[in-house]
Amino acid sequence: MGELEEQHEVTLPAYYIARYPTTVAQFTAFVQASRFRPGAPECLEGPPNHPVVWVSWYEALEYCRWLVERLRGATGDQLGGSKLEESHQRFWEGLRDGDLVVTLPSEAEWEKAARGTDGRRYPWGRERPDLDLANYGSHFGEPAFGMTSAVGCFPRGATPEGVQDLAGNVWELTRTLMGTDLLEGKEGWVRSFVPRWWTRSLLGKPWMGPEFGYPYDPADGREDLEAGADVDRAVRGGSWTVDARRLRCAFRDGLPPTSRHSADGFRVSVSPA
């Protein structure tokens, strides 16, 4: 499932994106500090330096909301000390003034981080994936790790800017809508084995509707955080389970915001409010 989209140009305001996916240790700190009760307690059982998995899109957003309050509480110390670099100054002032918010990246923000301004096929460039570059392939009979891996253990797979794990390891949730899931509420095996082309050709209608496809238009409602649970959110980057094709920067797929899986995680961005 999923699709590759043609390139087109999108202008984005300045934003920040985490170097790594959110880890089990970081999510555990959130749960302990906020007394949040995750829907799947096993999300806290993985190795501390692995990406947190078994969390839903809604739970990822709760983590973001907690983190922004923690960071805003630190702005006084950060801005009241020694002189900061200009980009760091803008970051802390933006948080203090409410101009910036911690959230999930939009699809466009995620893709810009992965593809860069030079239009890379993969986050590291054009070289085909191998197990020195990314963690993938466990469900496709390829030599693989068979589970998530510690964040940052594929430095050769980093972008030139230093962002890591954008290909493989875990699918990364975004805040962007993809469309209404016609199989919402069906058993997991149905969702896994009924392909999109089947619903298009035999049902005579698209897999998802409304379809938030490309060209990317941030003004068409696709960034609505209040949309219902029947609307899929876009995920990017592939995971430890998928084949190499799904690691391409242009590959996109969608998941219901209530979904939890051993191959789904997230990283945060700091984006304009």
mmCIF file of C-alpha atoms in Angstrom:
data_model
loop_
_atom_site.group_PDB
_atom_site.id
_atom_site.type_symbol
_atom_site.label_atom_id
_atom_site.label_comp_id
_atom_site.label_asym_id
_atom_site.label_seq_id
_atom_site.Cartn_x
_atom_site.Cartn_y
_atom_site.Cartn_z
ATOM 1 C CA MET A 1 0.000 0.000 0.000
ATOM 2 C CA GLY A 2 1.065 3.575 -0.344
ATOM 3 C CA GLU A 3 2.072 5.735 -3.231
ATOM 4 C CA LEU A 4 4.950 7.645 -4.761
ATOM 5 C CA GLU A 5 4.241 11.265 -5.634
ATOM 6 C CA GLU A 6 5.817 13.417 -8.322
ATOM 7 C CA GLN A 7 8.005 16.281 -7.168
ATOM 8 C CA HIS A 8 6.632 19.804 -7.068
ATOM 9 C CA GLU A 9 7.748 22.983 -5.363
ATOM 10 C CA VAL A 10 6.336 24.087 -2.000
ATOM 11 C CA THR A 11 7.401 27.141 0.004
ATOM 12 C CA LEU A 12 7.468 26.592 3.761
ATOM 13 C CA PRO A 13 8.020 28.995 6.651
ATOM 14 C CA ALA A 14 11.018 28.279 8.869
ATOM 15 C CA TYR A 15 10.636 25.316 11.231
ATOM 16 C CA TYR A 16 12.757 22.921 13.292
ATOM 17 C CA ILE A 17 12.667 19.126 13.241
ATOM 18 C CA ALA A 18 14.045 16.640 15.759
ATOM 19 C CA ARG A 19 17.296 14.911 14.836
ATOM 20 C CA TYR A 20 15.865 11.525 15.933
ATOM 21 C CA PRO A 21 12.466 9.874 16.405
ATOM 22 C CA THR A 22 11.008 10.149 19.908
ATOM 23 C CA THR A 23 12.439 7.382 22.087
ATOM 24 C CA VAL A 24 10.940 5.070 24.686
ATOM 25 C CA ALA A 25 12.891 6.961 27.368
ATOM 26 C CA GLN A 26 11.466 10.320 26.253
ATOM 27 C CA PHE A 27 7.903 9.027 26.084
ATOM 28 C CA THR A 28 8.322 7.372 29.488
ATOM 29 C CA ALA A 29 9.399 10.725 30.959
ATOM 30 C CA PHE A 30 6.184 12.254 29.587
ATOM 31 C CA VAL A 31 4.019 9.458 31.017
ATOM 32 C CA GLN A 32 5.623 9.700 34.449
ATOM 33 C CA ALA A 33 5.562 13.502 34.636
ATOM 34 C CA SER A 34 2.005 13.940 33.367
ATOM 35 C CA ARG A 35 0.477 10.706 34.718
ATOM 36 C CA PHE A 36 -0.777 10.057 31.209
ATOM 37 C CA ARG A 37 -2.155 6.544 30.687
ATOM 38 C CA PRO A 38 -1.234 5.211 27.237
ATOM 39 C CA GLY A 39 -3.734 2.934 25.551
ATOM 40 C CA ALA A 40 -1.058 0.279 24.985
ATOM 41 C CA PRO A 41 1.228 -0.022 28.043
ATOM 42 C CA GLU A 42 3.705 -2.046 25.961
ATOM 43 C CA CYS A 43 4.795 1.245 24.391
ATOM 44 C CA LEU A 44 6.971 1.701 27.497
ATOM 45 C CA GLU A 45 8.537 -1.756 27.379
ATOM 46 C CA GLY A 46 11.065 -1.354 24.565
ATOM 47 C CA PRO A 47 14.749 -0.493 24.986
ATOM 48 C CA PRO A 48 15.041 3.123 26.215
ATOM 49 C CA ASN A 49 17.045 4.303 23.184
ATOM 50 C CA HIS A 50 14.719 2.759 20.588
ATOM 51 C CA PRO A 51 11.863 4.711 18.973
ATOM 52 C CA VAL A 52 8.657 4.513 20.955
ATOM 53 C CA VAL A 53 6.047 2.393 19.149
ATOM 54 C CA TRP A 54 2.501 1.228 19.934
ATOM 55 C CA VAL A 55 1.382 4.852 20.292
ATOM 56 C CA SER A 56 -1.522 6.396 18.406
ATOM 57 C CA TRP A 57 -1.521 9.702 16.554
ATOM 58 C CA TYR A 58 -3.570 11.214 19.386
ATOM 59 C CA GLU A 59 -1.052 10.060 21.983
ATOM 60 C CA ALA A 60 1.816 11.484 19.950
ATOM 61 C CA LEU A 61 0.031 14.851 19.943
ATOM 62 C CA GLU A 62 -0.417 14.669 23.721
ATOM 63 C CA TYR A 63 3.330 14.198 24.044
ATOM 64 C CA CYS A 64 3.888 17.278 21.854
ATOM 65 C CA ARG A 65 1.529 19.380 23.988
ATOM 66 C CA TRP A 66 3.326 18.309 27.149
ATOM 67 C CA LEU A 67 6.742 19.005 25.639
ATOM 68 C CA VAL A 68 5.885 22.514 24.474
ATOM 69 C CA GLU A 69 4.838 23.445 28.012
ATOM 70 C CA ARG A 70 8.080 22.034 29.386
ATOM 71 C CA LEU A 71 10.124 24.001 26.859
ATOM 72 C CA ARG A 72 8.191 27.209 27.447
ATOM 73 C CA GLY A 73 8.927 26.824 31.135
ATOM 74 C CA ALA A 74 12.635 26.841 30.296
ATOM 75 C CA THR A 75 12.638 29.956 28.108
ATOM 76 C CA GLY A 76 13.526 32.291 30.992
ATOM 77 C CA ASP A 77 16.680 30.358 31.807
ATOM 78 C CA GLN A 78 17.671 30.024 28.157
ATOM 79 C CA LEU A 79 17.130 33.685 27.245
ATOM 80 C CA GLY A 80 18.404 35.100 30.525
ATOM 81 C CA GLY A 81 21.858 33.559 30.344
ATOM 82 C CA SER A 82 24.798 34.040 28.025
ATOM 83 C CA LYS A 83 24.282 35.295 24.482
ATOM 84 C CA LEU A 84 22.824 32.670 22.156
ATOM 85 C CA GLU A 85 23.423 32.010 18.494
ATOM 86 C CA GLU A 86 20.845 33.796 16.351
ATOM 87 C CA SER A 87 18.942 30.623 15.414
ATOM 88 C CA HIS A 88 18.794 29.529 19.061
ATOM 89 C CA GLN A 89 17.607 32.994 20.070
ATOM 90 C CA ARG A 90 14.771 32.845 17.517
ATOM 91 C CA PHE A 91 13.841 29.356 18.704
ATOM 92 C CA TRP A 92 13.454 30.278 22.368
ATOM 93 C CA GLU A 93 11.818 33.641 21.653
ATOM 94 C CA GLY A 94 9.344 31.923 19.318
ATOM 95 C CA LEU A 95 8.379 29.449 22.029
ATOM 96 C CA ARG A 96 8.134 32.166 24.680
ATOM 97 C CA ASP A 97 5.944 34.394 22.522
ATOM 98 C CA GLY A 98 3.700 31.589 21.280
ATOM 99 C CA ASP A 99 4.833 31.976 17.675
ATOM 100 C CA LEU A 100 6.237 28.431 17.654
ATOM 101 C CA VAL A 101 4.645 25.210 18.887
ATOM 102 C CA VAL A 102 5.860 21.650 19.348
ATOM 103 C CA THR A 103 3.819 19.371 17.100
ATOM 104 C CA LEU A 104 4.125 16.575 14.581
ATOM 105 C CA PRO A 105 5.714 17.663 11.313
ATOM 106 C CA SER A 106 3.493 18.255 8.331
ATOM 107 C CA GLU A 107 4.103 16.008 5.330
ATOM 108 C CA ALA A 108 5.819 18.901 3.590
ATOM 109 C CA GLU A 109 8.081 19.603 6.570
ATOM 110 C CA TRP A 110 8.988 15.941 6.871
ATOM 111 C CA GLU A 111 9.745 15.647 3.163
ATOM 112 C CA LYS A 112 11.841 18.806 3.093
ATOM 113 C CA ALA A 113 13.937 17.424 5.956
ATOM 114 C CA ALA A 114 14.375 14.118 4.101
ATOM 115 C CA ARG A 115 14.762 15.329 0.527
ATOM 116 C CA GLY A 116 16.529 18.634 1.149
ATOM 117 C CA THR A 117 16.770 21.326 -1.495
ATOM 118 C CA ASP A 118 18.635 19.037 -3.897
ATOM 119 C CA GLY A 119 15.760 16.586 -4.381
ATOM 120 C CA ARG A 120 17.387 13.488 -2.900
ATOM 121 C CA ARG A 121 15.774 10.116 -3.617
ATOM 122 C CA TYR A 122 16.674 8.874 -0.135
ATOM 123 C CA PRO A 123 17.625 10.975 2.895
ATOM 124 C CA TRP A 124 21.331 10.220 2.326
ATOM 125 C CA GLY A 125 21.297 10.687 -1.471
ATOM 126 C CA ARG A 126 20.693 8.384 -4.453
ATOM 127 C CA GLU A 127 22.508 5.237 -3.256
ATOM 128 C CA ARG A 128 20.150 2.269 -2.914
ATOM 129 C CA PRO A 129 19.385 1.243 0.683
ATOM 130 C CA ASP A 130 21.357 -1.440 2.470
ATOM 131 C CA LEU A 131 21.700 -2.405 6.126
ATOM 132 C CA ASP A 132 24.520 0.088 6.641
ATOM 133 C CA LEU A 133 22.091 2.886 5.761
ATOM 134 C CA ALA A 134 18.751 1.909 7.311
ATOM 135 C CA ASN A 135 16.773 -0.723 9.235
ATOM 136 C CA TYR A 136 14.212 -2.298 6.880
ATOM 137 C CA GLY A 137 13.120 -5.493 5.137
ATOM 138 C CA SER A 138 12.080 -7.830 7.955
ATOM 139 C CA HIS A 139 8.769 -8.835 6.344
ATOM 140 C CA PHE A 140 10.222 -9.257 2.854
ATOM 141 C CA GLY A 141 12.726 -12.071 3.324
ATOM 142 C CA GLU A 142 15.710 -9.743 3.262
ATOM 143 C CA PRO A 143 18.593 -9.815 5.764
ATOM 144 C CA ALA A 144 17.304 -7.544 8.491
ATOM 145 C CA PHE A 145 17.232 -6.727 12.194
ATOM 146 C CA GLY A 146 13.731 -8.042 12.831
ATOM 147 C CA MET A 147 12.792 -5.221 15.200
ATOM 148 C CA THR A 148 13.349 -1.525 15.833
ATOM 149 C CA SER A 149 16.919 -0.315 16.312
ATOM 150 C CA ALA A 150 18.458 2.306 18.575
ATOM 151 C CA VAL A 151 18.033 5.799 17.171
ATOM 152 C CA GLY A 152 21.135 7.185 15.519
ATOM 153 C CA CYS A 153 22.845 3.859 14.828
ATOM 154 C CA PHE A 154 22.850 4.418 11.048
ATOM 155 C CA PRO A 155 25.023 7.549 10.703
ATOM 156 C CA ARG A 156 25.659 6.784 7.016
ATOM 157 C CA GLY A 157 21.913 7.088 6.466
ATOM 158 C CA ALA A 158 21.700 10.608 7.897
ATOM 159 C CA THR A 159 20.830 13.595 5.747
ATOM 160 C CA PRO A 160 23.650 16.043 4.916
ATOM 161 C CA GLU A 161 22.080 18.290 7.569
ATOM 162 C CA GLY A 162 22.447 15.557 10.214
ATOM 163 C CA VAL A 163 18.842 14.347 10.620
ATOM 164 C CA GLN A 164 18.834 10.585 11.251
ATOM 165 C CA ASP A 165 16.455 7.636 10.893
ATOM 166 C CA LEU A 166 14.240 9.310 8.295
ATOM 167 C CA ALA A 167 14.245 6.056 6.300
ATOM 168 C CA GLY A 168 13.340 2.769 7.951
ATOM 169 C CA ASN A 169 13.200 1.883 11.646
ATOM 170 C CA VAL A 170 9.648 3.251 12.207
ATOM 171 C CA TRP A 171 6.969 4.840 10.086
ATOM 172 C CA GLU A 172 6.705 8.461 11.223
ATOM 173 C CA LEU A 173 3.341 10.050 11.942
ATOM 174 C CA THR A 174 2.659 13.485 10.490
ATOM 175 C CA ARG A 175 -0.068 15.978 11.299
ATOM 176 C CA THR A 176 -1.298 15.955 7.687
ATOM 177 C CA LEU A 177 -4.585 14.378 6.617
ATOM 178 C CA MET A 178 -4.553 11.853 3.824
ATOM 179 C CA GLY A 179 -8.220 10.900 3.461
ATOM 180 C CA THR A 180 -11.192 8.976 4.856
ATOM 181 C CA ASP A 181 -10.461 5.282 5.331
ATOM 182 C CA LEU A 182 -13.136 3.091 3.741
ATOM 183 C CA LEU A 183 -11.961 0.147 5.871
ATOM 184 C CA GLU A 184 -12.144 2.014 9.189
ATOM 185 C CA GLY A 185 -13.351 -0.391 11.859
ATOM 186 C CA LYS A 186 -12.464 -3.533 9.903
ATOM 187 C CA GLU A 187 -10.272 -6.202 11.446
ATOM 188 C CA GLY A 188 -6.530 -5.650 11.198
ATOM 189 C CA TRP A 189 -6.015 -8.524 8.753
ATOM 190 C CA VAL A 190 -8.578 -6.977 6.391
ATOM 191 C CA ARG A 191 -6.729 -3.663 6.461
ATOM 192 C CA SER A 192 -3.437 -5.457 5.848
ATOM 193 C CA PHE A 193 -4.468 -7.568 2.876
ATOM 194 C CA VAL A 194 -7.061 -5.550 0.954
ATOM 195 C CA PRO A 195 -5.029 -3.359 -1.416
ATOM 196 C CA ARG A 196 -6.017 0.125 -2.473
ATOM 197 C CA TRP A 197 -6.209 -0.768 -6.151
ATOM 198 C CA TRP A 198 -8.914 -3.353 -5.288
ATOM 199 C CA THR A 199 -11.140 -0.788 -3.611
ATOM 200 C CA ARG A 200 -10.613 1.618 -6.502
ATOM 201 C CA SER A 201 -11.327 -0.851 -9.289
ATOM 202 C CA LEU A 202 -13.986 -3.095 -7.741
ATOM 203 C CA LEU A 203 -15.805 -0.669 -5.485
ATOM 204 C CA GLY A 204 -15.660 2.031 -8.113
ATOM 205 C CA LYS A 205 -14.455 4.645 -5.656
ATOM 206 C CA PRO A 206 -11.149 5.655 -4.122
ATOM 207 C CA TRP A 207 -9.670 4.003 -1.040
ATOM 208 C CA MET A 208 -9.910 7.280 0.753
ATOM 209 C CA GLY A 209 -12.113 10.286 0.292
ATOM 210 C CA PRO A 210 -11.732 13.166 0.413
ATOM 211 C CA GLU A 211 -8.291 12.499 -1.011
ATOM 212 C CA PHE A 212 -5.622 14.938 0.164
ATOM 213 C CA GLY A 213 -3.106 14.216 -2.559
ATOM 214 C CA TYR A 214 -0.488 16.230 -4.364
ATOM 215 C CA PRO A 215 0.177 19.000 -5.346
ATOM 216 C CA TYR A 216 0.455 19.885 -1.673
ATOM 217 C CA ASP A 217 -1.859 22.725 -0.623
ATOM 218 C CA PRO A 218 -1.643 23.624 3.105
ATOM 219 C CA ALA A 219 -4.773 25.786 2.763
ATOM 220 C CA ASP A 220 -7.103 22.941 1.707
ATOM 221 C CA GLY A 221 -7.806 21.694 5.240
ATOM 222 C CA ARG A 222 -5.275 18.883 5.299
ATOM 223 C CA GLU A 223 -3.570 20.271 8.436
ATOM 224 C CA ASP A 224 -6.782 20.189 10.519
ATOM 225 C CA LEU A 225 -5.843 18.684 13.891
ATOM 226 C CA GLU A 226 -9.529 18.391 14.849
ATOM 227 C CA ALA A 227 -10.578 16.126 11.966
ATOM 228 C CA GLY A 228 -12.384 12.944 12.971
ATOM 229 C CA ALA A 229 -10.933 9.518 13.640
ATOM 230 C CA ASP A 230 -12.261 8.275 10.279
ATOM 231 C CA VAL A 231 -9.694 10.390 8.432
ATOM 232 C CA ASP A 232 -6.273 8.830 7.920
ATOM 233 C CA ARG A 233 -3.098 10.757 8.733
ATOM 234 C CA ALA A 234 -0.106 10.541 6.415
ATOM 235 C CA VAL A 235 2.913 8.532 7.528
ATOM 236 C CA ARG A 236 6.376 8.709 6.022
ATOM 237 C CA GLY A 237 9.756 7.028 5.915
ATOM 238 C CA GLY A 238 9.045 3.303 5.927
ATOM 239 C CA SER A 239 9.992 1.006 8.798
ATOM 240 C CA TRP A 240 11.918 -2.076 9.863
ATOM 241 C CA THR A 241 9.199 -4.232 8.276
ATOM 242 C CA VAL A 242 9.039 -2.840 4.717
ATOM 243 C CA ASP A 243 10.891 -3.259 1.432
ATOM 244 C CA ALA A 244 13.407 -0.750 0.087
ATOM 245 C CA ARG A 245 10.914 0.963 -2.244
ATOM 246 C CA ARG A 246 9.036 2.382 0.722
ATOM 247 C CA LEU A 247 12.154 4.139 2.028
ATOM 248 C CA ARG A 248 12.101 6.706 -0.780
ATOM 249 C CA CYS A 249 11.506 10.294 0.300
ATOM 250 C CA ALA A 250 8.485 10.526 -2.018
ATOM 251 C CA PHE A 251 6.675 7.484 -0.627
ATOM 252 C CA ARG A 252 3.566 8.218 1.431
ATOM 253 C CA ASP A 253 1.008 6.088 3.189
ATOM 254 C CA GLY A 254 -1.806 6.655 5.668
ATOM 255 C CA LEU A 255 -3.006 5.316 9.018
ATOM 256 C CA PRO A 256 -6.103 5.940 11.155
ATOM 257 C CA PRO A 257 -5.212 8.242 14.074
ATOM 258 C CA THR A 258 -6.343 5.528 16.505
ATOM 259 C CA SER A 259 -3.967 2.939 15.029
ATOM 260 C CA ARG A 260 -1.095 1.454 17.056
ATOM 261 C CA HIS A 261 1.614 -0.817 15.657
ATOM 262 C CA SER A 262 5.071 -2.152 16.433
ATOM 263 C CA ALA A 263 6.466 -0.324 13.397
ATOM 264 C CA ASP A 264 4.846 3.114 13.883
ATOM 265 C CA GLY A 265 6.486 5.981 15.771
ATOM 266 C CA PHE A 266 6.975 9.721 15.483
ATOM 267 C CA ARG A 267 9.396 12.606 15.743
ATOM 268 C CA VAL A 268 8.514 16.144 16.725
ATOM 269 C CA SER A 269 8.853 19.431 14.931
ATOM 270 C CA VAL A 270 8.783 22.989 16.214
ATOM 271 C CA SER A 271 6.625 24.785 13.695
ATOM 272 C CA PRO A 272 4.833 28.118 13.305
ATOM 273 C CA ALA A 273 1.733 28.222 15.524
#
